[in-house]
Short mmCIF file of C-alpha atoms in Angstrom, two decimals:
data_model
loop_
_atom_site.label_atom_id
_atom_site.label_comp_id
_atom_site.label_asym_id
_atom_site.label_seq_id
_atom_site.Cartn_x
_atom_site.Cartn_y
_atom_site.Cartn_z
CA UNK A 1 55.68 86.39 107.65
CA UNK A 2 58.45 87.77 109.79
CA UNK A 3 56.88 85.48 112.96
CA UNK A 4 57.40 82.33 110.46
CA UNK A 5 61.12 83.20 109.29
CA UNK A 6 62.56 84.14 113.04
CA UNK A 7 61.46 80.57 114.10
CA UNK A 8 61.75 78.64 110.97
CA UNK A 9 64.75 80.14 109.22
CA UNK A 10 68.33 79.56 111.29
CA UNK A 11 71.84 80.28 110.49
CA UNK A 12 73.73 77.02 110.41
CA UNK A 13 77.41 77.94 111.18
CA UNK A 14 77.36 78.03 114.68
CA UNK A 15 77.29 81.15 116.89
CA UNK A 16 77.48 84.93 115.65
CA UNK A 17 80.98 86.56 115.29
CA UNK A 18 82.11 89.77 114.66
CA UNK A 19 82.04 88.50 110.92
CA UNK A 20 78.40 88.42 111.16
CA UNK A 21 77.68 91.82 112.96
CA UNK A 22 80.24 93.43 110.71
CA UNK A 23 78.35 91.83 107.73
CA UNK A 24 75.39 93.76 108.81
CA UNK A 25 76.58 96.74 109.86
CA UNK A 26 78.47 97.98 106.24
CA UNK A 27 81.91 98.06 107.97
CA UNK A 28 84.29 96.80 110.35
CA UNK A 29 84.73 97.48 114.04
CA UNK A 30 88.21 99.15 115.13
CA UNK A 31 89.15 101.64 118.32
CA UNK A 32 90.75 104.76 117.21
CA UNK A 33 92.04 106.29 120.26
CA UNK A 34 92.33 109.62 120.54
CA UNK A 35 95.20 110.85 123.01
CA UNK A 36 96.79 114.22 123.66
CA UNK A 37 96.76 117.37 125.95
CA UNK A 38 93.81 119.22 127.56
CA UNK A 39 92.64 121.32 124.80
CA UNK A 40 94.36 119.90 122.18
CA UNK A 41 91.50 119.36 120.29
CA UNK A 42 90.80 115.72 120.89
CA UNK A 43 87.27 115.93 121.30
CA UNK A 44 86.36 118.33 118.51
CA UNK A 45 88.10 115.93 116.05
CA UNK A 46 86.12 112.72 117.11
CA UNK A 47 82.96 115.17 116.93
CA UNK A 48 83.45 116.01 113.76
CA UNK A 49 84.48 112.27 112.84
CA UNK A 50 81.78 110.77 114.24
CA UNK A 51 79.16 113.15 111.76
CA UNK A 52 81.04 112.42 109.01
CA UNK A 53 80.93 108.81 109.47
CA UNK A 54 77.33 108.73 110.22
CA UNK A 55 76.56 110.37 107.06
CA UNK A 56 78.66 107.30 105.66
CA UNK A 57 76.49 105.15 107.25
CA UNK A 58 78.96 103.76 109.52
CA UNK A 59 78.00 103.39 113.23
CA UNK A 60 80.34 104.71 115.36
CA UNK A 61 79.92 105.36 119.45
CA UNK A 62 82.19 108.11 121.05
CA UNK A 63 83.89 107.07 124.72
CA UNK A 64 84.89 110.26 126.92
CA UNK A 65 85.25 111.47 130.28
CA UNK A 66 81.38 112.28 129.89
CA UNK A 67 79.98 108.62 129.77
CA UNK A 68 82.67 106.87 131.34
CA UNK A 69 83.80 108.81 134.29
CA UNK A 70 80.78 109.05 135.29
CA UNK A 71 79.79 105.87 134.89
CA UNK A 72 81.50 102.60 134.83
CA UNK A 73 84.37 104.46 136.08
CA UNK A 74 82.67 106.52 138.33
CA UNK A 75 84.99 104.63 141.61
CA UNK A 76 87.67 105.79 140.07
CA UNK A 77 90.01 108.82 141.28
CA UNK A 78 92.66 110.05 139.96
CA UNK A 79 95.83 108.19 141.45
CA UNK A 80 98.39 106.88 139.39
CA UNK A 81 96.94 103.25 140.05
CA UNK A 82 93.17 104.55 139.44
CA UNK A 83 94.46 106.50 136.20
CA UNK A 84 95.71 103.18 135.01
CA UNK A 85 92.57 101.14 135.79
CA UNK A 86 90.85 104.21 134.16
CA UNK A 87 92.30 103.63 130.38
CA UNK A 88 92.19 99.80 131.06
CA UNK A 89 88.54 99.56 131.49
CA UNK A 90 88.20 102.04 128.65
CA UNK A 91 90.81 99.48 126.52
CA UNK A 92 88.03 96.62 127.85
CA UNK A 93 85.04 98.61 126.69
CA UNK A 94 86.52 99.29 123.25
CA UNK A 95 87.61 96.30 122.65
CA UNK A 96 83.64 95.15 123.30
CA UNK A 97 82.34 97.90 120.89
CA UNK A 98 85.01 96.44 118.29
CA UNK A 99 83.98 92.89 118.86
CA UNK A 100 80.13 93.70 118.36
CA UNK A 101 81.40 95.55 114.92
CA UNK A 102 81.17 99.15 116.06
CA UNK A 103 83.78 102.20 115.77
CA UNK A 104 84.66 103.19 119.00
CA UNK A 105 86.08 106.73 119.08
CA UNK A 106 88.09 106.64 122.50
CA UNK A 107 88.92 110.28 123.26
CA UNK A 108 90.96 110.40 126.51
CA UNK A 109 94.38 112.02 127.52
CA UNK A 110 95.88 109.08 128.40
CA UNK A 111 99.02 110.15 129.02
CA UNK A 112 100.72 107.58 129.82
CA UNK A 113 102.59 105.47 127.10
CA UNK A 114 102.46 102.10 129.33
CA UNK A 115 98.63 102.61 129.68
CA UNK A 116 98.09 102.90 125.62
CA UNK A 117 100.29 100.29 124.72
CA UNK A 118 98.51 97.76 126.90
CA UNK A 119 95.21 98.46 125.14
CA UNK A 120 96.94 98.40 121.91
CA UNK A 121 98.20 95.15 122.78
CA UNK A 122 94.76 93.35 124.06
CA UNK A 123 93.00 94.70 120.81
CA UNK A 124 96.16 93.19 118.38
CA UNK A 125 96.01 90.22 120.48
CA UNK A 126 92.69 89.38 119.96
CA UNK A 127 93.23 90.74 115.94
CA UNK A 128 91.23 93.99 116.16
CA UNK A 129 92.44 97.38 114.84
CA UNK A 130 93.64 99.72 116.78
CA UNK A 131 94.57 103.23 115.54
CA UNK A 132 96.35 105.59 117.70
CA UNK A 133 95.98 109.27 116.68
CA UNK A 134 98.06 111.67 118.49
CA UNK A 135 96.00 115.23 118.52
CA UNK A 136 99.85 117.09 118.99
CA UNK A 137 99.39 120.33 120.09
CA UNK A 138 101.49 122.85 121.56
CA UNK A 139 101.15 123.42 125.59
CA UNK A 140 101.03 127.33 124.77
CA UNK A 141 97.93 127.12 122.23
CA UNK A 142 96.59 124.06 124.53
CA UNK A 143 96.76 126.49 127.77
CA UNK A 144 95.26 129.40 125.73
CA UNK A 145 92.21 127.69 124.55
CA UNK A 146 91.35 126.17 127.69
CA UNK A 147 88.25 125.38 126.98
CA UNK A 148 87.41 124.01 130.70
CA UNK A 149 89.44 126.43 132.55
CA UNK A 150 91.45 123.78 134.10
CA UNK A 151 95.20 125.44 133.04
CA UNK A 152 94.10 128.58 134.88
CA UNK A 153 93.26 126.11 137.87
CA UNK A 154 96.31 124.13 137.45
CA UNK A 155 98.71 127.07 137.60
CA UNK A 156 97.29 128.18 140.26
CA UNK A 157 97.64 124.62 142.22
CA UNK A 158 94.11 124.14 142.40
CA UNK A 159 94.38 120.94 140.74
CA UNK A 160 97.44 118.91 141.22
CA UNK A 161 99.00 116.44 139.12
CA UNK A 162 97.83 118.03 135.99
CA UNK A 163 98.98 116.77 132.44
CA UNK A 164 101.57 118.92 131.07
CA UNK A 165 101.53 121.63 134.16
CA UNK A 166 102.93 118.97 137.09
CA UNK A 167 102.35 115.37 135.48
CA UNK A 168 103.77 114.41 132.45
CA UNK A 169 102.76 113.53 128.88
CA UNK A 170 104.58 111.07 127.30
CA UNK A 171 104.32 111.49 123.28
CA UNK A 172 103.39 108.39 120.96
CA UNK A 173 106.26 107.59 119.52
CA UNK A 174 104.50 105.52 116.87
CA UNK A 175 100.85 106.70 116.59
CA UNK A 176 99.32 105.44 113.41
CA UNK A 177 98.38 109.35 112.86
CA UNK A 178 100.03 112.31 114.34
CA UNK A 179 97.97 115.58 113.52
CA UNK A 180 98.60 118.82 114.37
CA UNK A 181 95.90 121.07 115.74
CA UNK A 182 97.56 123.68 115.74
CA UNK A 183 98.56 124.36 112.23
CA UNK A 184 95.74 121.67 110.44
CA UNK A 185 92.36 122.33 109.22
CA UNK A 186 89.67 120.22 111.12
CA UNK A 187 88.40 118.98 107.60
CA UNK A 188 91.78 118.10 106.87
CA UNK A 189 92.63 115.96 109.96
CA UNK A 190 89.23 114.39 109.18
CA UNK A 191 90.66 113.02 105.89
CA UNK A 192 93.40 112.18 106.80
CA UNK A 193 91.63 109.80 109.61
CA UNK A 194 89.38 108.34 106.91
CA UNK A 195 91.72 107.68 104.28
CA UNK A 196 93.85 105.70 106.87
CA UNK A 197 90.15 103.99 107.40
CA UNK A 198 89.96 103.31 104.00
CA UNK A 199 92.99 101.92 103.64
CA UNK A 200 92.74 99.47 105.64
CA UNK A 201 89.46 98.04 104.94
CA UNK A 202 87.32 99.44 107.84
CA UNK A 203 85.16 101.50 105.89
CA UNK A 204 84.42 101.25 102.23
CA UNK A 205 85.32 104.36 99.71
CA UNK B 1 83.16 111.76 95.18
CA UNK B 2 83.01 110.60 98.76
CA UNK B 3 85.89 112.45 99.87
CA UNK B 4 84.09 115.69 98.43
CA UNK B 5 81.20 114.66 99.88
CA UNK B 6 82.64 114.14 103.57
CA UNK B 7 83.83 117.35 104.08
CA UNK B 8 81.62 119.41 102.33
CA UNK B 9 78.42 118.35 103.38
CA UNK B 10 77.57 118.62 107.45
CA UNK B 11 75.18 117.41 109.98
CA UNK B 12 73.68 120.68 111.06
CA UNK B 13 71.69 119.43 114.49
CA UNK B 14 74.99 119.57 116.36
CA UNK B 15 76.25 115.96 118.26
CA UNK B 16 75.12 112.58 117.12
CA UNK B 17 72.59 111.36 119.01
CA UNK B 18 71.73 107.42 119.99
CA UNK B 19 68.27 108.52 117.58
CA UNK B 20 70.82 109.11 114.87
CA UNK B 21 72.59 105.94 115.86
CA UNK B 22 69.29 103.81 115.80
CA UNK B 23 68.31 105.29 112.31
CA UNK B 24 71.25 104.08 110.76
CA UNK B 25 70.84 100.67 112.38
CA UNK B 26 67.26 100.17 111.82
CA UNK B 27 66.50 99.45 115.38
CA UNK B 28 66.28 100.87 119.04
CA UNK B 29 68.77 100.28 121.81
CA UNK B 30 68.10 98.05 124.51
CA UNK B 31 68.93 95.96 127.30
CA UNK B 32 67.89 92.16 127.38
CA UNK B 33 68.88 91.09 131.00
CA UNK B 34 68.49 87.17 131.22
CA UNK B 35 68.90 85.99 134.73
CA UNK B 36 68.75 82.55 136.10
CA UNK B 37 70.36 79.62 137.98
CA UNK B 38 73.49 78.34 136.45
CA UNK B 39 72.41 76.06 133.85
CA UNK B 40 68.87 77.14 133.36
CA UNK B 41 69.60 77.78 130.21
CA UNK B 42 70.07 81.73 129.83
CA UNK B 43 73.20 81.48 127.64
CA UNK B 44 71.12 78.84 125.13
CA UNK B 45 68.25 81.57 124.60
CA UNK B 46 70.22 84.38 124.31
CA UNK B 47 72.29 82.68 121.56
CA UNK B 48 69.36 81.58 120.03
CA UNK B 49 67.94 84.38 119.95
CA UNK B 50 70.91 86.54 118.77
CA UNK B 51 70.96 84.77 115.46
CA UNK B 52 67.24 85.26 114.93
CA UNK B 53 68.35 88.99 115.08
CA UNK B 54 71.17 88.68 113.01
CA UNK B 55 68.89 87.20 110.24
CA UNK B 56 66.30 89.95 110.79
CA UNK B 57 68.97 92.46 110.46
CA UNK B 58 68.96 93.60 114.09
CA UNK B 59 72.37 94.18 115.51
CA UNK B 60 72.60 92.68 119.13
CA UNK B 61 75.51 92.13 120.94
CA UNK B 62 76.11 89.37 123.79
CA UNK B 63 77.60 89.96 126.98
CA UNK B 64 78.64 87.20 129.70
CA UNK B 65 81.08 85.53 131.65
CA UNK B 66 83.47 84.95 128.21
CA UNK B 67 83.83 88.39 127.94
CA UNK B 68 83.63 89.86 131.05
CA UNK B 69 85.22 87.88 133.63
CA UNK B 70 88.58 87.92 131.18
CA UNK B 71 87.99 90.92 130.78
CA UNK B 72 86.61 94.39 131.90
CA UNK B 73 86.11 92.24 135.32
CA UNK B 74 89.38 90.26 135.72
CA UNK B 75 90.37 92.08 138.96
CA UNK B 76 87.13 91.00 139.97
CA UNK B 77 86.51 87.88 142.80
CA UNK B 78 83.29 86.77 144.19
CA UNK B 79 82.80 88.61 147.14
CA UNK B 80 79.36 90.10 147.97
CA UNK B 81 81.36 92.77 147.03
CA UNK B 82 83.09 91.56 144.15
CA UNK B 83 80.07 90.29 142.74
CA UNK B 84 77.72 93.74 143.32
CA UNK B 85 80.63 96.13 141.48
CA UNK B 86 80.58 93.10 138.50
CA UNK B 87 77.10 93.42 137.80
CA UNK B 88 77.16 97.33 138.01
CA UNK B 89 80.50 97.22 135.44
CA UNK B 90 77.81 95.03 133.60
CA UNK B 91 75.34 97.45 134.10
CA UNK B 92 77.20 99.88 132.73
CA UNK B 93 78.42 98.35 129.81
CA UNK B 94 75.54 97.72 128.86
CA UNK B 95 73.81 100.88 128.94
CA UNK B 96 77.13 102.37 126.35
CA UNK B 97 75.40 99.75 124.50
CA UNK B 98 72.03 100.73 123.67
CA UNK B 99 73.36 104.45 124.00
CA UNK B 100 75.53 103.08 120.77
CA UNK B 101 71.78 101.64 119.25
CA UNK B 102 72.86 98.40 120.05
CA UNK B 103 71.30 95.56 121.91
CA UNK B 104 72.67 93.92 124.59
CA UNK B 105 71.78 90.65 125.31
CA UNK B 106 73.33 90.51 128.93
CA UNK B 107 73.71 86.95 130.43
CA UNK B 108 74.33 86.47 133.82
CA UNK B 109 73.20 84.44 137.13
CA UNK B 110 73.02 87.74 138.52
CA UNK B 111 70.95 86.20 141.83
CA UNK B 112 70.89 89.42 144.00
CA UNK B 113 67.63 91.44 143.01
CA UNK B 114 68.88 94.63 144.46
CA UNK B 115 72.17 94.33 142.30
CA UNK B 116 69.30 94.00 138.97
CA UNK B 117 67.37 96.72 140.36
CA UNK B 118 70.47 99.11 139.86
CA UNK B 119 70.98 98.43 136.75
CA UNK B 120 67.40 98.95 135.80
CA UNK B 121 67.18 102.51 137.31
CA UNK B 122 70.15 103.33 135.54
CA UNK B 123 68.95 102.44 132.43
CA UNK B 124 65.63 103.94 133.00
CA UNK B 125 66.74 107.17 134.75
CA UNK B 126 68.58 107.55 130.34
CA UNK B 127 65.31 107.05 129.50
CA UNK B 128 66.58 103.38 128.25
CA UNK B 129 64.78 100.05 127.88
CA UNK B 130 65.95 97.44 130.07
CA UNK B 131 64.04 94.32 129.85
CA UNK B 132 64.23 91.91 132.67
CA UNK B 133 64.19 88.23 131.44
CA UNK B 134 63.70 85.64 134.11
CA UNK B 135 64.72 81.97 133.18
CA UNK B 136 63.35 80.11 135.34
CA UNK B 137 64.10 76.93 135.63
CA UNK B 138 63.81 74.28 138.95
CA UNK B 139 67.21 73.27 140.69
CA UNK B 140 66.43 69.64 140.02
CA UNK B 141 66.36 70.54 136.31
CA UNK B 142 68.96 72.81 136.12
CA UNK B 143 71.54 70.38 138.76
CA UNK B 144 70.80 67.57 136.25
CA UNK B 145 72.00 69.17 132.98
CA UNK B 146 74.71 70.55 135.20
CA UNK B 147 76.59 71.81 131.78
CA UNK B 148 80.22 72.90 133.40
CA UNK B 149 79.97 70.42 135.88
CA UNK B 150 79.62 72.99 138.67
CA UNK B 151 76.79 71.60 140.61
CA UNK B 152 78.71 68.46 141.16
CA UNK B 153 82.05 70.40 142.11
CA UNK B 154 79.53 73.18 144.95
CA UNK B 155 77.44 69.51 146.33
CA UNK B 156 81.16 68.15 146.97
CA UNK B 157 82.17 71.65 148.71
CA UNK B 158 85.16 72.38 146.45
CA UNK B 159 83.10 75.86 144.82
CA UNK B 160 81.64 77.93 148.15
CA UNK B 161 78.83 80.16 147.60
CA UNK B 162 77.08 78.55 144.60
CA UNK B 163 73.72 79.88 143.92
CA UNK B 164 71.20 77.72 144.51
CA UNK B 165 73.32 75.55 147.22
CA UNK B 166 74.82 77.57 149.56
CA UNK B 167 73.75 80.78 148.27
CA UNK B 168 70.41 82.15 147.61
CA UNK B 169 68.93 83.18 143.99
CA UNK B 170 66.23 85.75 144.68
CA UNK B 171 64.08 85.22 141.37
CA UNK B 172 62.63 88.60 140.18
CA UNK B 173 59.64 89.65 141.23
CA UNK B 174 58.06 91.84 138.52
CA UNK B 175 60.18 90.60 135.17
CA UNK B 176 59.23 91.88 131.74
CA UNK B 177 59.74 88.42 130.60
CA UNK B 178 59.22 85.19 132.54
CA UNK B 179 60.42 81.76 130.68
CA UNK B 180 60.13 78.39 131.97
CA UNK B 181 63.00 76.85 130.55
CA UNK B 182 62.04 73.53 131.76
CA UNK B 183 58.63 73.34 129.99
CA UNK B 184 59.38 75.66 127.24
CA UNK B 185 60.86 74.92 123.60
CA UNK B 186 63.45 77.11 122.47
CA UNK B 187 61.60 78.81 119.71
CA UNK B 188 58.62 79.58 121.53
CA UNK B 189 60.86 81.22 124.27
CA UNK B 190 62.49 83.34 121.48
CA UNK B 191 59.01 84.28 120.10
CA UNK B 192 58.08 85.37 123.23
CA UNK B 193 60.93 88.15 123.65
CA UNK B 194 60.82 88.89 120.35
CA UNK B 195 56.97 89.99 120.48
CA UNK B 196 58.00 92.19 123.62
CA UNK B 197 60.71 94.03 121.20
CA UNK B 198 58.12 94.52 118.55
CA UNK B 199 55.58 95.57 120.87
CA UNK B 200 57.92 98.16 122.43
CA UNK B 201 58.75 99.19 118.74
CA UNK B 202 62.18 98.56 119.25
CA UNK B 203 62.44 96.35 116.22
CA UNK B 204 60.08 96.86 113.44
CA UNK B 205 57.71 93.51 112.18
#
């Protein structure tokens, strides 16, 4: 009886770890952080991701401006100091989904290279993965998909400090994947994400 | 092949939901909020409580001081302030959790009702569980286990503000769960929540 075996039955080696969630869950927990222009394509990559691993059977949980600007960031602006406490609490939150054995897909420009190193370094530090995937993207096809209209706003100063218009973007310079949006098949940058997946134990073939 | 099989067969019901989420996991999202008096014993039951999971297959995930205060919260004092934007970053955290199909098991003295109150709303405004679980326990009992030593530091003045001495613990008034951690065993307090999660259907018998 399940009443029985939930009082009866204990685990003997102390508290749960990650070990133990990851046990259960199939897989390992890592943030793959998506950075890269407005438009670039960031968020139709992790979308497509994220299906593919759930058919996999691998849970993952998608972070964006959606459910975290709105929430735990919602007393946030966008000053360079808020900006900076922006991707740090994201870096915090990951870093939780990790530890509890999820996949967090963290799709944010973060274009700052500062910001992303110091959330690659408290996930290494604390010997979690952390995969950096640069959606590269020309400004040019960027500004002509605009899929929020936010270029057309930007050029015409309604919004100020905007990445790649009047604030700068500051490449990876050694993102665990670099893809191409503009020239790959989405299919094809899917692969490519979960072969690096593969390879390093995360997921299983 | 699975690499055949990733690309060429789709979800077709567009974004992953937290339904798809909790299918794959074999359980609902939720939020287990245990408040209570420093040393009352919140920490012991949740721990407890997470490994009866764990053996049931239910992935749960623990938040608390560890992992907060170092963490998401480190710019963080204790200031009424301080301490209402900690619990809401709590709050919040813990809602990406069950969004994810996870439960959090969310451990904190947390004595201000209207800062638990928030975090309820928010959770049931998603149409999210949040399951308020009072450990109760008398002062007398709780001062003379007294586990960090932090009753004895707050009665010699050197911590200000310590619930239950110089500041006040407003003990919820409607909680889903109510333990007496003084007159209670463990495993009786653990049956207890876990017949609330079954009852809810947000684990299976």
């Amino acid at each position: 009886m399940a009443d029985q075996k939930a009082t009866n039955v204990h685990w003997h080696e102390g508290d749960i770890t990650r070990e133990h969630r990851e046990k259960t869950l199939g897989h390992k927990g890592a943030t793959l952080w998506f950075t890269g222009l407005s438009g670039s394509g960031k968020s139709t990559v992790a979308v497509e991701l994220e299906g593919t691993l759930h058919e996999m059977g691998v849970t993952s949980y998608r972070l964006d401006g959606d459910n975290v600007r709105m929430g735990i960031n919602k007393n946030l602006g966008f000053s360079a100091e808020d900006r900076t406490e922006n991707i740090r609490r994201i870096g915090e939150v990951s870093k939780l989904f990790v530890d509890s054995g999820v996949i967090a897909l963290s799709s944010f420009i973060s274009p700052y290279r500062a910001d992303r190193d110091q959330v690659r370094e408290l996930h290494e530090a604390a010997g979690m993965e952390f995969i950096e995937i640069f959606v590269d993207c020309s400004l040019e096809a960027a500004e002509s998909r605009d899929p929020k209209g936010l270029y057309k706003k930007a050029r015409a100063g309604e919004i100020k400090n905007f990445t790649g218009i009047d604030d700068p973007y500051e490449a990876p310079s050694k993102p665990e994947i670099h893809l191409h949006s503009d020239q790959q098949e989405l299919a094809e940058e899917v692969q490519e994400i979960l072969a690096l997946l593969r390879e390093r134990g995360i997921i299983s073939a």
